[in-house]
Amino acid sequence: GAGVSQSPSNKVTEKGKDVELRCDPISGHTALYWYRQRLGQGLEFLIYFQGNSAPDKSGLPSDRFSAERTGESVSTLTIQRTQQEDSAVYLCASSSGGGPHEQYFGPGTRLTVT
Amino acid sequence: AQSVTQLGSHVSVSEGALVLLRCNYSSSVPPYLFWYVQYPNQGLQLLLKYTSAATLVKGINGFEAEFKKSETSFHLTKPSAHMSDAAEYFCAVKKSSGDKLTFGTGTRLAVRP
């Protein structure tokens, strides 16, 4: 079946512009996660959705970052007034449940802020 | 708070040699542990996971890992490296239902012919 998809695959934007990143999870997966991977570093958790509510948004680095999810479907991560330090690969993952259930990752969106 | 330490940001082995990638975790409760692999310009793929059913876990592509509670370790091994194993490997821990994954900083594996 179809995996997690993300769009765009690459995004180059000017400092100060807003960007919107999209994630389509695996159909039926109730949990959705956003992570950020900076060059040469591990993955940092940003936010977790269960359905369309976000019980854990502790990883969002600033109020410039926001995310929403429509039901148990698409999620969008919005970064306002982008800064150069926002340059990273943004990865989305979905899961059929918590605990031992694995998270399936999308290919990521590479964001470059110039 | 949970954390994961991966010793060695870069590991190089010869083709056919043993692969050993180290992972130590800290967690206040018994965790779930995962190893993911990331090939260049691709997303993460699950290699294997520990869910308390068995301490020795076998995964895909000939990899396995052993959970050692006394050492708080979950090292990844493969008896014989293949050129196609060259990638970045991430160890991750999760505490409970619905919780986020906390990742180590990754180990880049190079395989020499």
Tab-separated table of N, CA, C and O in Angstrom, chain A residues 37 41-43, chain B residues 4-11 13 19-23 34-40 44-48 60-61 63-64 76-78 81-92 103-111:
chain	number	residue	atom	x	y	z
A	37	GLN	N	15.257	17.363	11.119
A	37	GLN	CA	16.612	16.816	11.062
A	37	GLN	C	17.534	17.869	10.472
A	37	GLN	O	17.496	18.127	9.270
A	41	GLN	N	22.843	16.135	12.303
A	41	GLN	CA	22.285	15.914	13.630
A	41	GLN	C	21.197	14.857	13.588
A	41	GLN	O	20.747	14.444	12.526
A	42	GLY	N	20.804	14.422	14.745
A	42	GLY	CA	19.707	13.465	14.841
A	42	GLY	C	18.376	14.152	14.639
A	42	GLY	O	18.296	15.332	14.330
A	43	LEU	N	17.339	13.379	14.802
A	43	LEU	CA	15.997	13.912	14.613
A	43	LEU	C	15.487	14.533	15.901
A	43	LEU	O	15.622	13.967	16.980
B	4	VAL	N	19.155	9.002	24.463
B	4	VAL	CA	19.850	7.935	23.748
B	4	VAL	C	21.240	8.434	23.384
B	4	VAL	O	21.387	9.554	22.891
B	5	THR	N	22.235	7.604	23.609
B	5	THR	CA	23.611	7.938	23.249
B	5	THR	C	24.129	6.907	22.269
B	5	THR	O	24.098	5.706	22.542
B	6	GLN	N	24.565	7.385	21.128
B	6	GLN	CA	25.199	6.507	20.146
B	6	GLN	C	26.685	6.834	20.114
B	6	GLN	O	27.063	7.958	19.771
B	7	LEU	N	27.501	5.874	20.505
B	7	LEU	CA	28.942	6.075	20.533
B	7	LEU	C	29.507	5.885	19.136
B	7	LEU	O	29.319	4.845	18.520
B	8	GLY	N	30.227	6.892	18.662
B	8	GLY	CA	30.813	6.795	17.324
B	8	GLY	C	29.900	7.370	16.277
B	8	GLY	O	28.924	6.738	15.897
B	9	SER	N	30.198	8.569	15.818
B	9	SER	CA	29.375	9.169	14.775
B	9	SER	C	29.702	8.561	13.409
B	9	SER	O	28.865	8.606	12.503
B	10	HIS	N	30.901	8.016	13.273
B	10	HIS	CA	31.312	7.359	12.039
B	10	HIS	C	31.974	6.032	12.383
B	10	HIS	O	32.844	5.963	13.248
B	11	VAL	N	31.543	4.984	11.683
B	11	VAL	CA	32.147	3.660	11.828
B	11	VAL	C	32.475	3.149	10.429
B	11	VAL	O	31.647	3.258	9.518
B	13	VAL	N	33.987	-0.271	8.361
B	13	VAL	CA	34.337	-1.686	8.424
B	13	VAL	C	34.635	-2.187	7.014
B	13	VAL	O	34.214	-1.581	6.022
B	19	VAL	N	29.738	-5.942	11.976
B	19	VAL	CA	29.255	-4.596	12.216
B	19	VAL	C	28.755	-4.519	13.658
B	19	VAL	O	27.969	-5.359	14.096
B	20	LEU	N	29.213	-3.508	14.393
B	20	LEU	CA	28.750	-3.271	15.756
B	20	LEU	C	28.507	-1.775	15.917
B	20	LEU	O	29.448	-0.983	15.862
B	21	LEU	N	27.258	-1.406	16.089
B	21	LEU	CA	26.888	-0.015	16.309
B	21	LEU	C	26.294	0.085	17.712
B	21	LEU	O	25.360	-0.624	18.046
B	22	ARG	N	26.835	1.021	18.501
B	22	ARG	CA	26.504	1.050	19.922
B	22	ARG	C	25.389	2.042	20.238
B	22	ARG	O	25.343	3.143	19.665
B	23	CYS	N	24.544	1.629	21.175
B	23	CYS	CA	23.445	2.478	21.624
B	23	CYS	C	23.219	2.233	23.104
B	23	CYS	O	23.041	1.094	23.531
B	34	PHE	N	14.202	1.111	19.327
B	34	PHE	CA	14.123	0.936	17.882
B	34	PHE	C	15.475	1.250	17.251
B	34	PHE	O	16.230	2.098	17.739
B	35	TRP	N	15.777	0.571	16.154
B	35	TRP	CA	16.856	0.959	15.267
B	35	TRP	C	16.247	1.253	13.898
B	35	TRP	O	15.511	0.431	13.339
B	36	TYR	N	16.611	2.442	13.382
B	36	TYR	CA	16.189	2.837	12.051
B	36	TYR	C	17.430	3.022	11.179
B	36	TYR	O	18.504	3.399	11.668
B	37	VAL	N	17.265	2.825	9.874
B	37	VAL	CA	18.330	3.077	8.908
B	37	VAL	C	17.859	4.137	7.920
B	37	VAL	O	16.677	4.184	7.560
B	38	GLN	N	18.782	5.018	7.544
B	38	GLN	CA	18.458	6.057	6.574
B	38	GLN	C	19.484	6.008	5.448
B	38	GLN	O	20.667	6.301	5.671
B	39	TYR	N	19.019	5.637	4.265
B	39	TYR	CA	19.879	5.665	3.091
B	39	TYR	C	19.886	7.079	2.527
B	39	TYR	O	18.954	7.862	2.781
B	40	PRO	N	20.905	7.437	1.782
B	40	PRO	CA	21.026	8.808	1.269
B	40	PRO	C	19.762	9.294	0.581
B	40	PRO	O	19.192	8.588	-0.258
B	44	LEU	N	13.438	7.353	6.857
B	44	LEU	CA	13.908	6.332	7.771
B	44	LEU	C	13.125	5.039	7.591
B	44	LEU	O	11.908	5.059	7.392
B	45	GLN	N	13.843	3.932	7.702
B	45	GLN	CA	13.227	2.617	7.586
B	45	GLN	C	13.528	1.829	8.856
B	45	GLN	O	14.670	1.817	9.325
B	46	LEU	N	12.514	1.182	9.406
B	46	LEU	CA	12.714	0.419	10.620
B	46	LEU	C	13.530	-0.835	10.347
B	46	LEU	O	13.214	-1.614	9.439
B	47	LEU	N	14.585	-1.035	11.142
B	47	LEU	CA	15.373	-2.266	11.079
B	47	LEU	C	14.833	-3.310	12.037
B	47	LEU	O	14.682	-4.483	11.685
B	48	LEU	N	14.595	-2.885	13.278
B	48	LEU	CA	14.088	-3.793	14.298
B	48	LEU	C	13.617	-2.996	15.498
B	48	LEU	O	13.915	-1.798	15.603
B	60	ILE	N	15.534	-6.845	9.812
B	60	ILE	CA	15.710	-7.071	8.381
B	60	ILE	C	17.182	-6.989	7.987
B	60	ILE	O	18.006	-6.473	8.757
B	61	ASN	N	17.482	-7.507	6.819
B	61	ASN	CA	18.828	-7.404	6.237
B	61	ASN	C	19.918	-8.039	7.108
B	61	ASN	O	21.075	-7.640	7.015
B	63	PHE	N	20.383	-7.918	10.345
B	63	PHE	CA	20.730	-7.204	11.570
B	63	PHE	C	20.012	-7.797	12.778
B	63	PHE	O	18.913	-8.326	12.663
B	64	GLU	N	20.657	-7.680	13.933
B	64	GLU	CA	20.008	-8.041	15.182
B	64	GLU	C	20.534	-7.142	16.288
B	64	GLU	O	21.571	-6.481	16.133
B	76	LEU	N	23.505	-2.719	18.014
B	76	LEU	CA	23.105	-3.328	16.734
B	76	LEU	C	24.285	-4.074	16.133
B	76	LEU	O	25.397	-3.527	16.095
B	77	THR	N	24.059	-5.290	15.687
B	77	THR	CA	25.144	-6.076	15.091
B	77	THR	C	24.687	-6.742	13.803
B	77	THR	O	23.496	-6.956	13.570
B	78	LYS	N	25.693	-7.050	12.988
B	78	LYS	CA	25.491	-7.856	11.790
B	78	LYS	C	26.786	-8.626	11.583
B	78	LYS	O	27.862	-8.029	11.594
B	81	ALA	N	29.364	-7.578	7.023
B	81	ALA	CA	28.930	-6.351	6.357
B	81	ALA	C	28.895	-6.511	4.844
B	81	ALA	O	29.753	-7.164	4.243
B	82	HIS	N	27.905	-5.846	4.264
B	82	HIS	CA	27.773	-5.808	2.811
B	82	HIS	C	27.857	-4.370	2.367
B	82	HIS	O	27.502	-3.448	3.123
B	83	MET	N	28.309	-4.162	1.153
B	83	MET	CA	28.449	-2.785	0.646
B	83	MET	C	27.131	-2.018	0.752
B	83	MET	O	27.120	-0.814	1.028
B	84	SER	N	26.028	-2.714	0.564
B	84	SER	CA	24.718	-2.056	0.599
B	84	SER	C	24.306	-1.622	2.001
B	84	SER	O	23.290	-0.945	2.156
B	85	ASP	N	25.079	-1.999	3.020
B	85	ASP	CA	24.760	-1.590	4.392
B	85	ASP	C	25.225	-0.164	4.688
B	85	ASP	O	24.897	0.386	5.754
B	86	ALA	N	25.990	0.425	3.785
B	86	ALA	CA	26.472	1.789	3.994
B	86	ALA	C	25.283	2.738	4.069
B	86	ALA	O	24.495	2.867	3.118
B	87	ALA	N	25.127	3.392	5.215
B	87	ALA	CA	23.969	4.248	5.481
B	87	ALA	C	24.173	4.891	6.846
B	87	ALA	O	25.193	4.685	7.504
B	88	GLU	N	23.165	5.661	7.274
B	88	GLU	CA	23.189	6.206	8.622
B	88	GLU	C	22.181	5.441	9.474
B	88	GLU	O	21.060	5.167	9.028
B	89	TYR	N	22.581	5.126	10.685
B	89	TYR	CA	21.762	4.312	11.576
B	89	TYR	C	21.416	5.112	12.830
B	89	TYR	O	22.284	5.743	13.445
B	90	PHE	N	20.142	5.064	13.181
B	90	PHE	CA	19.661	5.798	14.333
B	90	PHE	C	19.028	4.853	15.343
B	90	PHE	O	18.182	4.018	14.983
B	91	CYS	N	19.416	5.010	16.588
B	91	CYS	CA	18.781	4.322	17.701
B	91	CYS	C	17.754	5.278	18.309
B	91	CYS	O	17.986	6.492	18.361
B	92	ALA	N	16.613	4.740	18.721
B	92	ALA	CA	15.569	5.593	19.271
B	92	ALA	C	14.864	4.885	20.413
B	92	ALA	O	14.767	3.655	20.441
B	103	PHE	N	15.586	10.263	19.525
B	103	PHE	CA	16.635	9.676	18.694
B	103	PHE	C	18.021	9.992	19.216
B	103	PHE	O	18.264	11.055	19.805
B	104	GLY	N	18.943	9.078	18.957
B	104	GLY	CA	20.346	9.384	19.084
B	104	GLY	C	20.802	10.230	17.908
B	104	GLY	O	20.033	10.486	16.968
B	105	THR	N	22.049	10.640	17.952
B	105	THR	CA	22.575	11.527	16.915
B	105	THR	C	22.983	10.797	15.652
B	105	THR	O	23.362	11.423	14.678
B	106	GLY	N	22.909	9.475	15.676
B	106	GLY	CA	23.169	8.704	14.469
B	106	GLY	C	24.610	8.257	14.332
B	106	GLY	O	25.540	8.890	14.849
B	107	THR	N	24.789	7.134	13.639
B	107	THR	CA	26.110	6.618	13.304
B	107	THR	C	26.152	6.341	11.815
B	107	THR	O	25.310	5.598	11.293
B	108	ARG	N	27.103	6.960	11.151
B	108	ARG	CA	27.253	6.731	9.712
B	108	ARG	C	28.184	5.558	9.496
B	108	ARG	O	29.340	5.584	9.943
B	109	LEU	N	27.679	4.533	8.848
B	109	LEU	CA	28.453	3.315	8.581
B	109	LEU	C	29.001	3.349	7.166
B	109	LEU	O	28.250	3.523	6.206
B	110	ALA	N	30.308	3.200	7.055
B	110	ALA	CA	30.964	3.055	5.753
B	110	ALA	C	31.477	1.625	5.629
B	110	ALA	O	31.980	1.060	6.603
B	111	VAL	N	31.356	1.056	4.463
B	111	VAL	CA	31.815	-0.310	4.215
B	111	VAL	C	32.883	-0.265	3.130
B	111	VAL	O	32.612	0.162	2.001
